[in-house]
Short mmCIF file of C-alpha atoms in Angstrom, two decimals:
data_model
loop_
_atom_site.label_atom_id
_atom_site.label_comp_id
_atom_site.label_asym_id
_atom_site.label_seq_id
_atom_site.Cartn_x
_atom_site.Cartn_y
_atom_site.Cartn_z
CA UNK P 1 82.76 42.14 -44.89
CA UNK P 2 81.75 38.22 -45.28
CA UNK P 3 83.19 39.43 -48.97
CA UNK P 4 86.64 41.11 -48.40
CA UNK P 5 87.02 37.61 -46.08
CA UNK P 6 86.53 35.06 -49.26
CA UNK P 7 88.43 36.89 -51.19
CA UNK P 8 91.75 36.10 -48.73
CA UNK P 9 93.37 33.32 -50.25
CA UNK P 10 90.88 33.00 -52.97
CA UNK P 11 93.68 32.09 -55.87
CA UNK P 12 94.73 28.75 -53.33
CA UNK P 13 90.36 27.85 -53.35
CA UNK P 14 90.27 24.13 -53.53
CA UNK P 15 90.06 20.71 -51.71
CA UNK P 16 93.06 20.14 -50.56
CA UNK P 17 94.61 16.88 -50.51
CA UNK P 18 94.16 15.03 -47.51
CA UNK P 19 98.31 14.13 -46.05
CA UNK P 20 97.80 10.58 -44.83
CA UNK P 21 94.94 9.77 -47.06
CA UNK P 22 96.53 8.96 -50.49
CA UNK P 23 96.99 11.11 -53.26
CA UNK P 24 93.09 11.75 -53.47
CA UNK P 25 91.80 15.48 -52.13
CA UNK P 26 90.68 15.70 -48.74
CA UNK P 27 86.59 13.80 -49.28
CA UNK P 28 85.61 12.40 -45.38
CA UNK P 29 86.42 12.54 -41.89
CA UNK P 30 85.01 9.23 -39.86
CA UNK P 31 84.52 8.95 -36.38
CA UNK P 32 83.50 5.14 -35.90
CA UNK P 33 82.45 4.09 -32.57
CA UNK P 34 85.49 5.76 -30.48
CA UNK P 35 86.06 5.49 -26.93
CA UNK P 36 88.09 7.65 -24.64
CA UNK P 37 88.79 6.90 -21.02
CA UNK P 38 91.27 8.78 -18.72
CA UNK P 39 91.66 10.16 -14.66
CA UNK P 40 90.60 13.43 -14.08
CA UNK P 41 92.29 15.44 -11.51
CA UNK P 42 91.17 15.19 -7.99
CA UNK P 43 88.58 12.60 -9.08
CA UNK P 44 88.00 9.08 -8.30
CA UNK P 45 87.54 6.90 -10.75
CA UNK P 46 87.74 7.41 -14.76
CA UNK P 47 86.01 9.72 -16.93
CA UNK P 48 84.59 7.42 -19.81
CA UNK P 49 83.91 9.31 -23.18
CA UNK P 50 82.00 7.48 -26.27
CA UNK P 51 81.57 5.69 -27.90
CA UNK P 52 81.17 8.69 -30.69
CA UNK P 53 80.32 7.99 -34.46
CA UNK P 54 80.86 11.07 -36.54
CA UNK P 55 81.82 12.30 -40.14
CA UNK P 56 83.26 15.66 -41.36
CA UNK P 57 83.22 16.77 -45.15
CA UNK P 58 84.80 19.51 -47.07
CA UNK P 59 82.23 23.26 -47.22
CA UNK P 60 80.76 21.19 -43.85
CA UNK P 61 80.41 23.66 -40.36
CA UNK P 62 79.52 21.01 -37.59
CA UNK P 63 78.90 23.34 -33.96
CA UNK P 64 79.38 20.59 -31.10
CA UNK P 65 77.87 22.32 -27.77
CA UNK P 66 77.04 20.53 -24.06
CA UNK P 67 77.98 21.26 -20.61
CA UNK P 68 81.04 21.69 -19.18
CA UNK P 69 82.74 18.51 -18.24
CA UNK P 70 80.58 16.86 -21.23
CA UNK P 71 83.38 15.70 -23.32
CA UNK P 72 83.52 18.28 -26.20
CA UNK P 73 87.41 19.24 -26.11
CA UNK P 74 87.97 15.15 -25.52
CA UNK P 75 86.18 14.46 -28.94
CA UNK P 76 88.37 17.68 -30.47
CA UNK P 77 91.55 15.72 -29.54
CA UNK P 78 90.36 12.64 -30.38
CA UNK P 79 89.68 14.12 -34.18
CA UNK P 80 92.84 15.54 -34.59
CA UNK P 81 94.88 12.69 -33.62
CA UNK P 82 96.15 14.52 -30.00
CA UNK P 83 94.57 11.44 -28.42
CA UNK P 84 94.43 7.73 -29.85
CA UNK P 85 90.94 6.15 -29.06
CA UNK P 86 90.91 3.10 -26.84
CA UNK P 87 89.06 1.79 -29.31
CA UNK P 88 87.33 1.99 -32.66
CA UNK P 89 88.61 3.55 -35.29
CA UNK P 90 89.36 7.07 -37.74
CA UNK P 91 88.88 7.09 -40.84
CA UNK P 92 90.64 9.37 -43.64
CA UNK P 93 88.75 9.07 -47.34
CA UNK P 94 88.09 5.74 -45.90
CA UNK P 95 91.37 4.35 -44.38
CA UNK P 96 91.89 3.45 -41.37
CA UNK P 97 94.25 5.67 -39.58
CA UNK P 98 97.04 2.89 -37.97
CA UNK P 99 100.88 3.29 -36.85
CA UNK P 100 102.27 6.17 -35.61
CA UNK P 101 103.78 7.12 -39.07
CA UNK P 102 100.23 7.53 -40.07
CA UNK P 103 98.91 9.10 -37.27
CA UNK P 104 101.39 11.77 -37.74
CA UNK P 105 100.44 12.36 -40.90
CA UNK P 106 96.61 12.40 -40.24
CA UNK P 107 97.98 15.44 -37.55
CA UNK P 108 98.81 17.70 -40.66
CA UNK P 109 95.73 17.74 -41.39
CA UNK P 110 94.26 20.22 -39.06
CA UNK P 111 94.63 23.62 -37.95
CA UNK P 112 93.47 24.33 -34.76
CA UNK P 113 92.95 27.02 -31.60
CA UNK P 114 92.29 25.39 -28.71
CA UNK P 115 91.64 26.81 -25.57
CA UNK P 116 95.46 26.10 -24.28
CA UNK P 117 97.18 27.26 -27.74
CA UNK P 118 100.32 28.50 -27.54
CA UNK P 119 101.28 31.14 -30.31
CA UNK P 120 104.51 31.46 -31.98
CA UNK P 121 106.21 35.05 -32.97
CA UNK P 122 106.65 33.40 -36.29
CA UNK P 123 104.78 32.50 -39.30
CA UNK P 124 106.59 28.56 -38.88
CA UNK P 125 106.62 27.23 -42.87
CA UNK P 126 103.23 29.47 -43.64
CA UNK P 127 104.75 32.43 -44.65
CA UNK P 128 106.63 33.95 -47.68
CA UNK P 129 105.63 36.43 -50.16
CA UNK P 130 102.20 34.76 -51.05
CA UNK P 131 101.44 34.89 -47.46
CA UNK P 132 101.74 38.61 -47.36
CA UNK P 133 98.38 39.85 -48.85
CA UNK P 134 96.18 37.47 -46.68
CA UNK P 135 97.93 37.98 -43.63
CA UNK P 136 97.62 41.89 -43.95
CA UNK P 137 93.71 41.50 -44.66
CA UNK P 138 92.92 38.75 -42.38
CA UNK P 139 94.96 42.18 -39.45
CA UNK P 140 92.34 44.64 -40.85
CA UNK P 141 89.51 42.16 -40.51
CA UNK P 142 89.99 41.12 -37.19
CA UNK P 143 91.21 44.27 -35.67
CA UNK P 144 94.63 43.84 -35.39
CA UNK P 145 96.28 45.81 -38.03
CA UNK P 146 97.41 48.83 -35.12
CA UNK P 147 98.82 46.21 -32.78
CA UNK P 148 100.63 43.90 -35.14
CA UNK P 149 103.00 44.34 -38.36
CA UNK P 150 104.52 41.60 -39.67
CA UNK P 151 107.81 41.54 -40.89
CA UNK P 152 110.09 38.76 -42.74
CA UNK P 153 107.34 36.56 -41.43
CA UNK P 154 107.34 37.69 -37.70
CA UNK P 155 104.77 39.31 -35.88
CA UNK P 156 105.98 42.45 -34.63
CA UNK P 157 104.41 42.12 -31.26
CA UNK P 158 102.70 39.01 -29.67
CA UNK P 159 102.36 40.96 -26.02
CA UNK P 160 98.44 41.04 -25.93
CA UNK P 161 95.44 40.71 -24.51
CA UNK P 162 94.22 37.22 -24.25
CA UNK P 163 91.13 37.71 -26.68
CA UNK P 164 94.02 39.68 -29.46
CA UNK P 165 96.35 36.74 -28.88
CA UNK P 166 93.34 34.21 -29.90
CA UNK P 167 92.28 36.70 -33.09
CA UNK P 168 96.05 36.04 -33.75
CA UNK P 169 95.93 32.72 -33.65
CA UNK P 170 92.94 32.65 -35.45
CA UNK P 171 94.87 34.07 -38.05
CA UNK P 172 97.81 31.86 -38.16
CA UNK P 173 95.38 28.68 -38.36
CA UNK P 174 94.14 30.22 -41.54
CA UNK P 175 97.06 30.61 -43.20
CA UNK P 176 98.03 26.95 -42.61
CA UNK P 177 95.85 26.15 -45.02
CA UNK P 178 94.66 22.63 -43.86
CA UNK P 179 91.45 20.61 -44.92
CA UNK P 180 90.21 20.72 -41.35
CA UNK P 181 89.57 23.35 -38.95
CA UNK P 182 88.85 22.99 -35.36
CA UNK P 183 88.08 25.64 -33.11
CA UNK P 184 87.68 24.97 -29.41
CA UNK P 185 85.79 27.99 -27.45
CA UNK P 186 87.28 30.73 -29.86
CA UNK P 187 84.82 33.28 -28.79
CA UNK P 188 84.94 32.69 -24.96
CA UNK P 189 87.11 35.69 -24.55
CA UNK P 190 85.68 37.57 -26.84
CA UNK P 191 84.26 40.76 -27.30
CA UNK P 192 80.27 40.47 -28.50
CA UNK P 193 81.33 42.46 -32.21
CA UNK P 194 84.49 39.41 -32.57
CA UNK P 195 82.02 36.82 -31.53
CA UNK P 196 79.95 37.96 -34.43
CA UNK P 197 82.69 38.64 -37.15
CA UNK P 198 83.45 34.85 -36.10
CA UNK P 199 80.14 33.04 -36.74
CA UNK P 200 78.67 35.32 -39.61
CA UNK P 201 82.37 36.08 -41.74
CA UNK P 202 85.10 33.60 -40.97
CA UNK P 203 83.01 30.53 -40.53
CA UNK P 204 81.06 30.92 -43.81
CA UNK P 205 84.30 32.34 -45.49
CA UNK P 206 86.08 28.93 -44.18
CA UNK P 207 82.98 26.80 -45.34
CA UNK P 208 83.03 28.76 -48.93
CA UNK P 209 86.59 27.27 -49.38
CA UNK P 210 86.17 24.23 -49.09
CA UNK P 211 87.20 23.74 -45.74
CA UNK P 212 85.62 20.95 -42.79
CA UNK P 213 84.87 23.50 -39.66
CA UNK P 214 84.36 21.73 -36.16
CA UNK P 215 83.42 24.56 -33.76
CA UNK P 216 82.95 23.94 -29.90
CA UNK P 217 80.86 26.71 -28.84
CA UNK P 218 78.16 27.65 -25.96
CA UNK P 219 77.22 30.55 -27.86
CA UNK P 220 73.27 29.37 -27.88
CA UNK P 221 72.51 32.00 -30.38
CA UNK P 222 74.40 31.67 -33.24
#
């Protein structure tokens, strides 16, 4: 239940500080005029994205949604710092993110699933005692507790199916605990009751907690 979900984590409920953005908790996101141009594969010419103005806030759900080839998982890696815009600029609680020291500390910012994740058999610096609890819950609520145990911070299994491996996933980017979340496609290989324990229990249990959600998504009805 949307319930049992908030409850995961609830004694670390907060804004949390924003790494590359002062000492101040995590307050904006800014997208300002950004541009994007690269060579798609077997394709003449360049694909030219933006320019894009948008701003993320903490307990904010934003869905993105357009066709395929539309630019969505560009403006994902733009966000999170995987690209550098050709030009304009990002923004963190009103800074302007510049030098690669601080772009790689605007990365820690975000956890993310995107369509090409790759998942570790470790919990990588997220684990530990306090870990436990959540990461047992967050099993049962997505399905997962008869297929995975975790032990000394190691999954037990990661040989899945490709829709378990991105529940999994799902479940590492929530213990990461970041300001941010981005979630590119999550529920393309999903089955219709996971689709809906995503949109109506982990989304609203994110957004509860103070977290910014971006969720690329061409799931019309939700």
């Amino acid at each position: 239940a949307l319930e049992q979900l908030e409850l995961i984590g609830a004694d670390r409920v907060s804004t949390p500080a924003a790494v590359g953005g002062g000492d101040a908790a995590f307050e904006r996101l800014q997208l300002r005029d950004v541009r994007h141009t690269y060579r798609r594969d077997d394709e003449d010419g360049e694909f030219a994205f933006g320019p894009v103005t948008l701003e993320l806030a903490p307990s904010e759900v934003v869905f993105v949604v357009g066709g395929n080839g539309s630019g969505k998982t560009t403006l994902a890696k733009l966000l999170v710092g995987l690209y550098e815009p050709a030009s304009g600029s990002v923004l963190l609680n009103g800074r302007v993110i510049a030098g690669d020291a601080a772009w790689e500390a605007y990365r820690q910012n975000f956890a993310t699933v995107f369509q090409d994740f790759h998942l570790f058999d470790s919990l990588i610096g997220i684990g530990g005692e306090r870990a436990v609890a959540p990461a047992r819950a967050l099993l049962a609520a997505l399905d997962l507790e008869h297929k995975v145990v975790i032990r000394d911070d190691v999954f037990s299994t990661t040989d899945l199916s490709s829709g378990q491996r991105k529940r999994l996933a799902l479940l590492v980017a929530w213990l990461e605990e970041r300001p941010v979340y981005v979630f590119d496609e999550w529920t393309a290989d999903q089955d219709p009751a996971y689709r809906d324990v995503f949109y109506r229990q982990v989304l609203p249990a994110l957004k509860a907690r103070g977290k910014a959600v971006l969720v690329i998504t061409h799931d019309d009805r939700y």
